[in-house]
XYZ file of C-alpha atoms in Angstrom:
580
model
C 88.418 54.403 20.946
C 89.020 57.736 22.582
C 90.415 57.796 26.089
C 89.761 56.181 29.257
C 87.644 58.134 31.585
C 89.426 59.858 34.578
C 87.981 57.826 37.539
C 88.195 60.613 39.576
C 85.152 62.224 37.961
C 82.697 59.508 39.797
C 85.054 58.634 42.520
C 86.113 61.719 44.367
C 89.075 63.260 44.701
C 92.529 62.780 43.832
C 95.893 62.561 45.347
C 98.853 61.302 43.662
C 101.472 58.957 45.485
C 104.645 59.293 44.396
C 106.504 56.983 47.104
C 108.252 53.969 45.452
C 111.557 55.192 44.235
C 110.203 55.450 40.485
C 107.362 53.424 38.359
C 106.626 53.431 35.282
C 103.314 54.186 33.916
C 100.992 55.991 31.114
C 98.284 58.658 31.574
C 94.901 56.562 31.052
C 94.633 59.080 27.827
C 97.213 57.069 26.648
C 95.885 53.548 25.768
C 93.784 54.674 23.772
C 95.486 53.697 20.337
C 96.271 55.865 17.014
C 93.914 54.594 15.079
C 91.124 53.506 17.412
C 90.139 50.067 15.828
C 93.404 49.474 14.646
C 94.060 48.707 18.465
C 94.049 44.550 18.420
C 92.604 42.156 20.486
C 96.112 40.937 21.987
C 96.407 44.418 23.303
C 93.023 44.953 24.605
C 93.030 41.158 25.903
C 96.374 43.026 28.134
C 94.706 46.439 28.837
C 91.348 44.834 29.853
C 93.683 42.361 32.911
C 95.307 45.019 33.586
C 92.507 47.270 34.520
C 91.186 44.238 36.268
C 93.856 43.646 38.615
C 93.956 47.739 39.454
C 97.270 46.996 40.841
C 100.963 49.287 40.808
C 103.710 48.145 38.911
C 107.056 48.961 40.509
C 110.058 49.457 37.360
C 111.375 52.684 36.558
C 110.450 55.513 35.041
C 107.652 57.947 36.115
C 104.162 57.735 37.569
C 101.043 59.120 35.830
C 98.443 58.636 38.130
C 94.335 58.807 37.635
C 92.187 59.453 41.198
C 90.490 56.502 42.528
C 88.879 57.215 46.046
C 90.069 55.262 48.368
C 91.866 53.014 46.157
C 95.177 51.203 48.332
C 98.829 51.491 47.456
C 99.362 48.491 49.450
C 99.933 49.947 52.751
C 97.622 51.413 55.101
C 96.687 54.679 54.980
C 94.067 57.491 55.788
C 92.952 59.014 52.873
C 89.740 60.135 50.938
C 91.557 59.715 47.714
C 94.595 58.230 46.416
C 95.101 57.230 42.954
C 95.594 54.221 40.658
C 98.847 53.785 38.922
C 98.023 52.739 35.412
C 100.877 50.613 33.843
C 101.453 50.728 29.918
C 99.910 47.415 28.724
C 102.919 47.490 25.993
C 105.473 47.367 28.127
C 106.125 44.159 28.955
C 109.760 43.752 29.331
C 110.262 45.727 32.696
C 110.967 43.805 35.560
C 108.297 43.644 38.412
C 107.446 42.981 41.596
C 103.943 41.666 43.390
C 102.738 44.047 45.982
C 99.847 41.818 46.909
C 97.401 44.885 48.001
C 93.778 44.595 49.370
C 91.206 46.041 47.207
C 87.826 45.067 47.752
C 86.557 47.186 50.371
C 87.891 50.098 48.156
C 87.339 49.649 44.631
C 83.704 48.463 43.426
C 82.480 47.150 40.444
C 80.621 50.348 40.083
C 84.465 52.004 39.248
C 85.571 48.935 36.738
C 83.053 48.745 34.412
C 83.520 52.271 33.197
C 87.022 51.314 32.861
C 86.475 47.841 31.373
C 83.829 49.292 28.703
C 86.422 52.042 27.549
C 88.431 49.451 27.155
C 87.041 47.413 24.784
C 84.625 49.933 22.742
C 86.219 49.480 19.778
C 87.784 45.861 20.104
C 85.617 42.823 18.454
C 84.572 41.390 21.852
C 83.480 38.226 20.607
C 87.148 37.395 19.956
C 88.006 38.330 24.206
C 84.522 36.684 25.088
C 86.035 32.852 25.870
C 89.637 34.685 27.413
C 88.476 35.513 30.731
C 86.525 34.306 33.707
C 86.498 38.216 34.998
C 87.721 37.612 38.600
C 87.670 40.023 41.492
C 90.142 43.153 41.465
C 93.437 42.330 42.980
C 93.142 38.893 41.770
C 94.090 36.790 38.269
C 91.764 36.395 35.648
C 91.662 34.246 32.502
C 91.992 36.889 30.166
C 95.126 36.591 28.266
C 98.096 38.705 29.969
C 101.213 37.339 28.610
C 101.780 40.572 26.945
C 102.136 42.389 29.965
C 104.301 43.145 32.812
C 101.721 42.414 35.072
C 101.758 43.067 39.150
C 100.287 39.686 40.806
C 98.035 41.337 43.309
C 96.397 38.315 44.768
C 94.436 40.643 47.179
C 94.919 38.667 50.377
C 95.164 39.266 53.642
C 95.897 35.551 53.847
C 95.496 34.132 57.960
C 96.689 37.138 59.906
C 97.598 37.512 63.622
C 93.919 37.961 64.723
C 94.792 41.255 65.942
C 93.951 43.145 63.196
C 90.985 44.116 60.957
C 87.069 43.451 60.975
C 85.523 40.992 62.934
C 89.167 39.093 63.340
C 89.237 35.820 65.261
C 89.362 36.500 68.760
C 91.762 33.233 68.729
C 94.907 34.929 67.879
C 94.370 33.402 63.962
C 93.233 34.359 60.984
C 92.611 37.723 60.902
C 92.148 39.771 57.770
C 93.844 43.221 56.399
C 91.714 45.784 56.939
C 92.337 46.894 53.449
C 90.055 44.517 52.289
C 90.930 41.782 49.716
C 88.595 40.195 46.660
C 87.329 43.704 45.279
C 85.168 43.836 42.149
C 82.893 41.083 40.513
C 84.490 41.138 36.843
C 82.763 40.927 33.938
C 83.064 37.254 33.393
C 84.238 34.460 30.514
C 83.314 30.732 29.437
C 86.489 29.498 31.225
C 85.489 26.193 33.249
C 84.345 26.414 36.842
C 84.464 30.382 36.357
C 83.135 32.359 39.374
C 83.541 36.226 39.786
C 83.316 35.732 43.353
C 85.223 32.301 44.000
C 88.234 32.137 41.217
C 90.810 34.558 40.669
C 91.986 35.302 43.958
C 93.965 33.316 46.711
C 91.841 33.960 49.644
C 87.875 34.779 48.562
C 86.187 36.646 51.167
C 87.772 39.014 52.391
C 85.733 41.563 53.410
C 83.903 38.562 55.134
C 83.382 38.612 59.226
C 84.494 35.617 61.109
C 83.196 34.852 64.097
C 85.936 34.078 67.445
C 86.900 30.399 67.162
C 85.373 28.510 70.334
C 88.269 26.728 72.601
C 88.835 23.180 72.503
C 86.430 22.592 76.083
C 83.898 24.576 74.266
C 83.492 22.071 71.159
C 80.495 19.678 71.272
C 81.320 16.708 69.782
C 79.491 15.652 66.654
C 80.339 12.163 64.828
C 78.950 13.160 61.429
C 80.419 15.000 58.667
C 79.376 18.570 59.826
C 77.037 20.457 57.099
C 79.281 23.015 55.233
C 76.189 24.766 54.571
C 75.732 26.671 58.023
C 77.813 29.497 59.040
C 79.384 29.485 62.531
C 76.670 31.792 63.632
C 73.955 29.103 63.113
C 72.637 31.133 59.690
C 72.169 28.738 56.563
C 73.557 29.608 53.645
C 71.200 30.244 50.440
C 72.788 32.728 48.509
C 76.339 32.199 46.351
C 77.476 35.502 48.731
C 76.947 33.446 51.583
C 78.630 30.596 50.629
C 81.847 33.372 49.947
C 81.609 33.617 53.720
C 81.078 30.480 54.465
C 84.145 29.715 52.410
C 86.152 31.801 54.037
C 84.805 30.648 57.520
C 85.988 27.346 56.551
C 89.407 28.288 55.547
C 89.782 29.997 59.064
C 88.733 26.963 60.785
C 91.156 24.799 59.214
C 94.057 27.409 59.893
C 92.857 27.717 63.458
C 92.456 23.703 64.387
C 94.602 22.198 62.052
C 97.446 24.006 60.431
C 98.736 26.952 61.945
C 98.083 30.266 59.965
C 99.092 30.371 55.958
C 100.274 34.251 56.246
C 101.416 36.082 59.502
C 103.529 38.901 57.208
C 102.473 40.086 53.937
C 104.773 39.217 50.992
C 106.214 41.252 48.479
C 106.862 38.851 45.689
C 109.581 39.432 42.658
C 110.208 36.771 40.350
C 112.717 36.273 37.467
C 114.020 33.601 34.840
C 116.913 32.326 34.159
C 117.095 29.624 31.647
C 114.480 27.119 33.247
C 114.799 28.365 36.408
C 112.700 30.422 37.948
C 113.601 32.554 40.737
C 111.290 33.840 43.966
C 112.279 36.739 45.851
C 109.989 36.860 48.870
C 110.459 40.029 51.160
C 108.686 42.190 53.622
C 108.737 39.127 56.596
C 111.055 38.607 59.219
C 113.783 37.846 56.805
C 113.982 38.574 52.961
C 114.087 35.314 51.515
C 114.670 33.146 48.159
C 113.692 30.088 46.407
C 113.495 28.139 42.738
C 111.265 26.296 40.992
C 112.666 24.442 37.582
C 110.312 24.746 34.202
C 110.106 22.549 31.562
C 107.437 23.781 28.593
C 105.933 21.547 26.296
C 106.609 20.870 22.713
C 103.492 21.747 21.413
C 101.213 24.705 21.935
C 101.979 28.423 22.478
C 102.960 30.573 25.327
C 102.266 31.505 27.473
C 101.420 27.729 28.829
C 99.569 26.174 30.770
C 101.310 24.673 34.203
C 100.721 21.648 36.132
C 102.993 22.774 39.873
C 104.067 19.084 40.636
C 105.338 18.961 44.425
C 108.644 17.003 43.760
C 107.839 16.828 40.104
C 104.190 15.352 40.634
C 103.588 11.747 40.142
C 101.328 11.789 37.073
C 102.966 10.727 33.379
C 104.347 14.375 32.800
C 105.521 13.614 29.243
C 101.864 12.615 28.316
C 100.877 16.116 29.708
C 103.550 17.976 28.124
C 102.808 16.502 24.547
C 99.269 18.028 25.255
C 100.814 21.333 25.409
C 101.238 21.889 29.322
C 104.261 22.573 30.821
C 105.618 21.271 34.429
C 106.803 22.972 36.794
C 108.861 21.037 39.649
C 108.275 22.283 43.134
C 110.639 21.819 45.794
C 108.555 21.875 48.660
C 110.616 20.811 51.191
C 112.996 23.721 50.905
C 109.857 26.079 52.024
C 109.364 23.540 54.964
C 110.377 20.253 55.640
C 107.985 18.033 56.681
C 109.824 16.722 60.021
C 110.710 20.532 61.437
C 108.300 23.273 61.553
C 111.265 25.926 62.132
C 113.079 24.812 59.567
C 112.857 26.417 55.731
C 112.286 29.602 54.569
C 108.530 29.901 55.587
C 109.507 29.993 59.330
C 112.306 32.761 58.300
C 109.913 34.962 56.409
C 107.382 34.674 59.406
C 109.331 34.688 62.019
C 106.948 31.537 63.326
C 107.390 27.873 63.813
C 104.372 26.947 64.783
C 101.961 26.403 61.502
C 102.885 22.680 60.147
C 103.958 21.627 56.429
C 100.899 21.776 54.229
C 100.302 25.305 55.325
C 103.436 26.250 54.716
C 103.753 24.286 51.453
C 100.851 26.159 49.891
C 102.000 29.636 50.847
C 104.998 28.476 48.682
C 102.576 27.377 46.156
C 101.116 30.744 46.292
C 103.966 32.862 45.687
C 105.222 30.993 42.665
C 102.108 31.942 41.509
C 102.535 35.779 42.606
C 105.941 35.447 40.523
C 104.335 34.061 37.498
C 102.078 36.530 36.918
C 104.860 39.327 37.422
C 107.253 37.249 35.085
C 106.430 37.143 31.457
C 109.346 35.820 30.596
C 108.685 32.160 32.459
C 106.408 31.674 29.387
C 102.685 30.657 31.943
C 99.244 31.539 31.747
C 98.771 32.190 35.364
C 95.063 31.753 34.960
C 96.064 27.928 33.878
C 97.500 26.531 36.958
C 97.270 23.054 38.123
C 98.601 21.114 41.358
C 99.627 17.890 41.840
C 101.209 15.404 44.145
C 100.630 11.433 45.501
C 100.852 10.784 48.898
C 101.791 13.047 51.360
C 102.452 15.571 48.637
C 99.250 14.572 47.813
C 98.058 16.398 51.069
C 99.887 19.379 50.155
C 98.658 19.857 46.498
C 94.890 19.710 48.008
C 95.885 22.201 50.760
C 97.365 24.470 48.061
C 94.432 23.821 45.937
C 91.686 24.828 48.420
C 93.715 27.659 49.993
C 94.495 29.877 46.753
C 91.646 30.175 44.110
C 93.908 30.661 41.534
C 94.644 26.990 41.061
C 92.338 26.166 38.029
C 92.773 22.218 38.578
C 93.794 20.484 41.338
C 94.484 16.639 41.049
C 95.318 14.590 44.223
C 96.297 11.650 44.193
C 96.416 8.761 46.970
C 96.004 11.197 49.622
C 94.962 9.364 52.648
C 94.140 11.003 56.233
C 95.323 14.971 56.234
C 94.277 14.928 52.587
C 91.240 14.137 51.222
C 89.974 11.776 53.609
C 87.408 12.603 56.438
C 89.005 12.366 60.139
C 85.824 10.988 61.286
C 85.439 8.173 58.815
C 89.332 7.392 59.218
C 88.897 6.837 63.091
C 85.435 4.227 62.346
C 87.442 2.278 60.245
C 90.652 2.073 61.997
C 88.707 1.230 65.185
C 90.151 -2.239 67.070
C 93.537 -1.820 64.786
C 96.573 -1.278 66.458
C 100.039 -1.273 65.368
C 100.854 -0.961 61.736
C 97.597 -2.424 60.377
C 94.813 -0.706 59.825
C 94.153 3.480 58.127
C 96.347 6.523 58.632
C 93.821 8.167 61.221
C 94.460 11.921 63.008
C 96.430 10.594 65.860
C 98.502 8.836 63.331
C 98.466 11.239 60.931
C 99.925 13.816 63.479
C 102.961 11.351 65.178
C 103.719 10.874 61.465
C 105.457 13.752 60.536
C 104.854 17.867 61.164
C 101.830 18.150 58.505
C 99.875 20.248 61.361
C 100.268 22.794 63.613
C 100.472 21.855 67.111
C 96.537 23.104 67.609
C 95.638 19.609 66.196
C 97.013 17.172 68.637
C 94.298 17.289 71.162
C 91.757 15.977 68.302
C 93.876 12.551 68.452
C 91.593 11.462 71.154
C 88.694 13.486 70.278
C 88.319 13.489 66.901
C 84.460 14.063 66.987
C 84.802 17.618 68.890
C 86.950 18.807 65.535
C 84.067 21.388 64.546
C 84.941 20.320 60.856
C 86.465 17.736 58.517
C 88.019 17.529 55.098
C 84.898 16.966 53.045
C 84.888 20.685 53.698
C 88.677 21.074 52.761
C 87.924 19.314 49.727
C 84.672 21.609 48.983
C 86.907 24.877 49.234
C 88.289 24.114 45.902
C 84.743 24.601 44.080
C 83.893 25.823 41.753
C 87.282 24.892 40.139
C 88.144 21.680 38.625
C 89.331 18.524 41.092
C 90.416 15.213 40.278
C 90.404 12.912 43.333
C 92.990 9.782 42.545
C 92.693 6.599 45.101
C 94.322 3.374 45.106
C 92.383 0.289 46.258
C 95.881 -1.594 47.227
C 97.214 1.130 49.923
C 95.205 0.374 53.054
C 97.045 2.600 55.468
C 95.806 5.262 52.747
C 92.566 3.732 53.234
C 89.837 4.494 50.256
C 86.255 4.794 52.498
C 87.750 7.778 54.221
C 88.441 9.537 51.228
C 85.366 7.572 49.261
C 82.712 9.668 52.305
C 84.532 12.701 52.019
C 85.043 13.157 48.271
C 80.945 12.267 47.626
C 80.005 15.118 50.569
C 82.324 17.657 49.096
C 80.808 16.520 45.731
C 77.121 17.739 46.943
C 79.128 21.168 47.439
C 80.128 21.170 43.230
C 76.253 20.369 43.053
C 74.827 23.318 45.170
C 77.137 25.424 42.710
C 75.947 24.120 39.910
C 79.159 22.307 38.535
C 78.850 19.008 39.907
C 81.011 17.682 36.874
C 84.164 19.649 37.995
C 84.506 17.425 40.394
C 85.770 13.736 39.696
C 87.078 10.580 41.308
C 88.535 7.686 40.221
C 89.561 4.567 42.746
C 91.667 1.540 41.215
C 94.247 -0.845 42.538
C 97.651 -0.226 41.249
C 101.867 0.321 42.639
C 101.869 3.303 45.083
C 102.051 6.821 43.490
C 102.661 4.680 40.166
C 100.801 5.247 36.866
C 99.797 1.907 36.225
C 96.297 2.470 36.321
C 93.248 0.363 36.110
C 90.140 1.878 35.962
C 90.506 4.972 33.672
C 92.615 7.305 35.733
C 94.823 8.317 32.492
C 92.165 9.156 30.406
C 89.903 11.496 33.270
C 93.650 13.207 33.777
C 93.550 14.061 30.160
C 89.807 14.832 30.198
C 90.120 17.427 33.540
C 93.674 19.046 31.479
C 91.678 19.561 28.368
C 89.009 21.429 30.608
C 90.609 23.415 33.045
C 94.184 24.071 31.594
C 93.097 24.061 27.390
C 90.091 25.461 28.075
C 88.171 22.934 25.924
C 84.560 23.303 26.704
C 84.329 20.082 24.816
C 85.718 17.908 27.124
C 83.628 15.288 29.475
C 84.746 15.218 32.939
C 81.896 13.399 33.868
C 83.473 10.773 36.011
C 82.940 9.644 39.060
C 84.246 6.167 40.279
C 84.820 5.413 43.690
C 84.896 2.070 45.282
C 82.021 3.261 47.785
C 79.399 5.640 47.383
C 78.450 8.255 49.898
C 77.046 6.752 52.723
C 74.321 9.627 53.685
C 72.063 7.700 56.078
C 75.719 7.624 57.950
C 77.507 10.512 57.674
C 74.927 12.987 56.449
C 72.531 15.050 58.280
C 71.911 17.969 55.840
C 71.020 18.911 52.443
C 72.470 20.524 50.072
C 70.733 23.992 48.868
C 70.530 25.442 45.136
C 72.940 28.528 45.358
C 71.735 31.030 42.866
C-alpha cells in the first residue's frame, strides 16, 4: 500500500486552516504502513471510519492538511478550497471533542472512494466486509473504530430557527445548516437494516428542501392515518431518495406541530470517563453545559460493546442482556429536561429556549451521549451498536430518540401509549363517550399530562383530525433500523388498538424498504413496565439484540404479535410502493 492520494488533485485547490489552537494529525502519505500488507485489518478497519467520517480532530499537536474543495471546518465560510484534517488512525489516546460539521453538500462520494480504495488495497477485505454498513460522511458507520480517537461528526443541522439555509420552513422551525449534513453514500456492509442513505447519521436529509409548514386554519382535517408516502408538495414517493426527503419532511412536521425544535444551537460535544461514569461536555449554546450517564459493561464479549441507552435504567431484564455481552448505559433524562417544566434542565440552558417539550429535548440528550461515545474510546462502546429503551412515558422518549437520530441501531419501546407509538387518531375513536379516568391516554390528555410537547400541540386537543400527521409516521422514521414495539393488554389508559393501527401502518413502511422483519411487535397482559411476560416478549428482545447489537445475521426477528391487526379498510387509504 503506497500512499493515499492528495484529494486536491481531483478536487481543486487547497487552503490550509490552521485555526483551532493546535490538532494533531498525519500527512495522508503517512498511513500508508512500512511494510504495505503488514498493515492489519484492525488498523485499516480504523483508517477506513476515519476517512468515512472526513471529520477534524481537535488534541494537540500540529495539523497536516490534504485539499478538499469545499470541504467544511465546521463553521461557515466562503471558500473554493479548504482542506481535510486527516487524524492518525493510531492515535487513539488523545482526548477529543465532536465538532458536529455539515458535509454533504461538500464532499461527494465521487472524493471517498478514491480515499476508501487506497485504503484498503492491500488489506484482506473479506475480513472488513461484515464491519460496516458504510454510512454517509459526517455520520457513524459500523466499521470497527474502537481503535481510534474518533471526532463524532453526526452531520446535522438538527431543527434550526427556520431562518437559515435552503428551502427552510417559513414557520420559524426546522431549518437546516446551509453546510449541508448526510454527505457521501459509503461503501456499505451486511450489518442489519444497513442503509447508506438512512443509518449512520442523526438527521438524514439534509440537503433535502422542506416546504413552509401551513398554519393551524390552513389544515384540512383528515380522520385517516395520512399516507407517509406523499411529500408535502403532493409528489409520491417511488424512489429510496425520495423517501430521504420524505423522511426528513416528516421529522420537520413533528418538530413543527408537536415538539418544539430538537436543535436551535449547534453543539460541540466532548466526552470523558471516569470509572463508570461518563461525562458530557456540551458547549457552543447559550450556556456551556454538563451532564453524566453511568456504564455498566457486560461480562462477556469484547470491547468495544454494544449499548442498550435505558432512560432511567430501561425496564427490560438488563442482567439477561448484559450476560449476552451488551452493556447498559443508565440515562438520566430528567436532568436534560424534566418532564413537568420545559425551562427547566440543561436543554433550555444550552438553547436558550423553553418552548420545545420533553421528548424533544430527551433525545437531543440521547444524541449527544452518542456524539461523546464516538469521541471517547475509553467508555469501551461500539457507537454503531446503540440501542434505546424505556416503558411508559420513557417509553415515548426512547421512540422519539429512536426516530430522530439514525444512529440508534435498535430501538425497543415498550408500553408506550398516546405520544408514543400510538396513533392520535385511533386514540381519540376509542376514547370517544369516556370521560374521567376511564378510558385511553388521547392528545388532549396526553398534553394536560405532563410537558411531553411543545406548546404548538395544544390546539390539536380538539382537533385532532387537522394534525397533518400521526405517529404511524413517527414510528416509520426509525426504518430501516431494527424496532421492537412492547404492549401490555392489562394497561387500558395505555390502550393497545392505538398503538396495534399505528405499529401495522408504520410496518408497511419496513415493507416498502424491503426489511419488513426489522420491525416487530409483541402485545401480552402482564404488571406495568414489569418483565413478567406472556406471549414471548423475552425471547423477540433477545432475538432483535442478537440482530442489531451482535450483528448475528442468524437471528429470526420474524415476529409480529399484536392483539389487533391493521385495520386498512379503516385507517388506510394508500398503498405502499416498492422503493428500489
Amino acid at each position: 500500500m503506497t500512499g493515499l492520494p492528495v484529494a486536491g488533485a481531483f478536487m481543486g485547490g487547497a487552503q490550509r486552516i490552521d485555526d483551532t489552537g493546535g490538532r494533531r494529525g498525519i500527512p495522508m502519505e503517512a498511513v500508508a504502513p512500512p511494510d504495505g500488507n503488514a498493515f492489519n485489518a484492525s488498523i485499516a478497519r480504523t483508517a477506513i471510519a476515519t476517512t468515512r467520517k472526513l471529520i477534524e480532530m481537535p488534541s494537540t499537536g500540529n495539523v497536516h492538511a490534504v485539499a478538499l474543495g469545499g470541504v467544511s471546518d465546521g463553521r461557515e465560510r466562503s471558500t473554493t478550497g479548504s482542506s481535510m484534517i486527516m487524524p492518525n488512525p493510531l492515535d487513539s489516546a488523545r482526548p477529543t471533542m465532536s465538532l458536529r460539521p455539515n458535509y454533504s453538500r461538500l464532499l461527494t462520494a465521487t472524493a471517498l472512494l478514491p480515499l476508501l480504495g487506497a485504503c484498503v488495497s492491500s488489506v484482506d477485505t473479506d475480513d472488513l466486509s461484515t464491519s460496516g454498513t458504510g454510512g454517509p460522511a459526517g455520520g457513524t458507520s459500523s466499521a470497527d473504530t474502537s481503535s481510534a480517537s474518533s471526532t463524532s461528526g453526526s452531520g446535522t443541522g438538527g431543527a434550526g430557527t427556520g431562518t437559515s439555509g435552503p428551502a427552510t420552513s417559513g414557520s420559524g422551525v426546522g431549518g437546516s445548516d446551509p453546510a449541508g449534513g448526510t454527505g457521501g453514500g459509503g461503501t456499505g456492509g451486511s450489518t442489519p437494516g444497513g442503509d447508506a442513505v438512512l443509518t449512520g447519521v442523526e438527521t438524514p436529509g439534509e440537503d433535502c428542501s422542506v416546504p413552509s409548514m401551513p398554519a393551524f386554519a390552513d389544515l384540512k382535517a383528515y380522520d385517516k392515518l395520512h399516507d407517509p408516502f406523499t411529500m408535502m408538495d403532493g409528489t409520491k414517493v417511488t424512489t429510496r431518495a425520495q423517501w430521504v426527503c420524505r423522511h426528513r419532511e416528516i421529522s420537520e412536521m413533528i418538530q413543527h406541530y408537536e415538539t418544539g425544535p430538537k436543535e436551535i444551537k449547534e453543539a460541540t460535544v466532548a466526552g470523558s470517563m471516569a470509572g463508570n461514569k461518563l461525562t458530557i461536555n456540551v458547549s457552543g449554546g447559550a450556556q456551556d453545559v454538563s451532564f453524566t450517564v453511568d456504564i455498566s459493561l457486560p461480562s462477556t464479549g469484547t470491547a468495544p460493546y454494544p449499548a442498550l441507552i435505558g432512560l432511567s435504567g430501561g425496564s427490560l431484564n438488563n442482567d439477561r442482556l448484559k450476560q449476552m455481552g451488551v452493556a447498559i448505559i443508565n440515562y438520566n433524562h430528567n436532568g436534560v429536561q424534566p418532564e413537568g417544566n420545559r425551562s427547566q434542565g440543561i436543554f433550555s440552558k444550552f438553547h436558550g429556549n423553553a418552548e420545545s417539550g420533553a421528548l424533544i429535548a430527551w433525545a437531543w440528550g440521547a444524541s449527544r451521549i452518542i456524539d461523546a461515545l464516538e469521541s471517547t474510546p475509553d467508555a469501551k462502546i461500539d457507537p454503531t451498536r446503540l440501542a434505546v429503551t424505556g416503558c411508559s412515558r420513557n417509553g415515548k422518549g426512547a421512540l422519539m430518540i429512536g426516530a430522530m437520530d439514525s444512529r440508534i441501531a435498535l430501538t425497543i419501546p415498550q408500553e408506550s401509549g398516546s405520544g408514543g407509538v400510538a396513533a392520535w387518531r385511533v386514540s381519540e375513536v376509542d376514547n370517544m363517550g369516556r370521560t374521567g379516568s376511564s378510558g385511553v391516554q388521547n392528545l388532549s390528555r396526553t398534553y394536560g399530562e405532563q410537558q411531553w410537547f411543545s406548546k404548538a400541540i395544544e390546539p390539536f386537543g380538539n382537533a385532532v383530525t387537522k394534525l397533518p400527521l400521526d405517529h404511524h409516521q413517527l414510528v416509520g422514521m426509525v426504518a430501516p433500523r431494527g424496532l421492537l414495539i412492547l404492549g401490555n393488554l392489562n394497561y387500558e389508559w395505555l390502550s393497545t388498538n392505538n398503538a396495534d393501527q399505528a405499529g401495522g401502518a408504520a410496518r408497511l413502511i419496513y415493507e416498502a424498504l424491503g426489511v419488513k422483519q426489522n420491525i416487530g411487535y409483541v402485545d401480552s397482559g402482564h404488571n406495568h413496565c414489569g418483565t413478567d411476560y406472556k406471549n414471548g416478549e423475552q425471547e423477540a428482545i433477545e432475538a432483535f439484540v442478537k440482530k442489531f447489537l451482535l450483528e448475528d445475521a442468524g437471528a429470526s426477528t420474524d415476529v409480529w404479535k399484536p392483539k389487533n391487526e391493521l385495520d386498512k379498510a379503516k385507517w388506510v387509504e394508500w398503498t405502499a410502493p416498492t422503493l428500489p
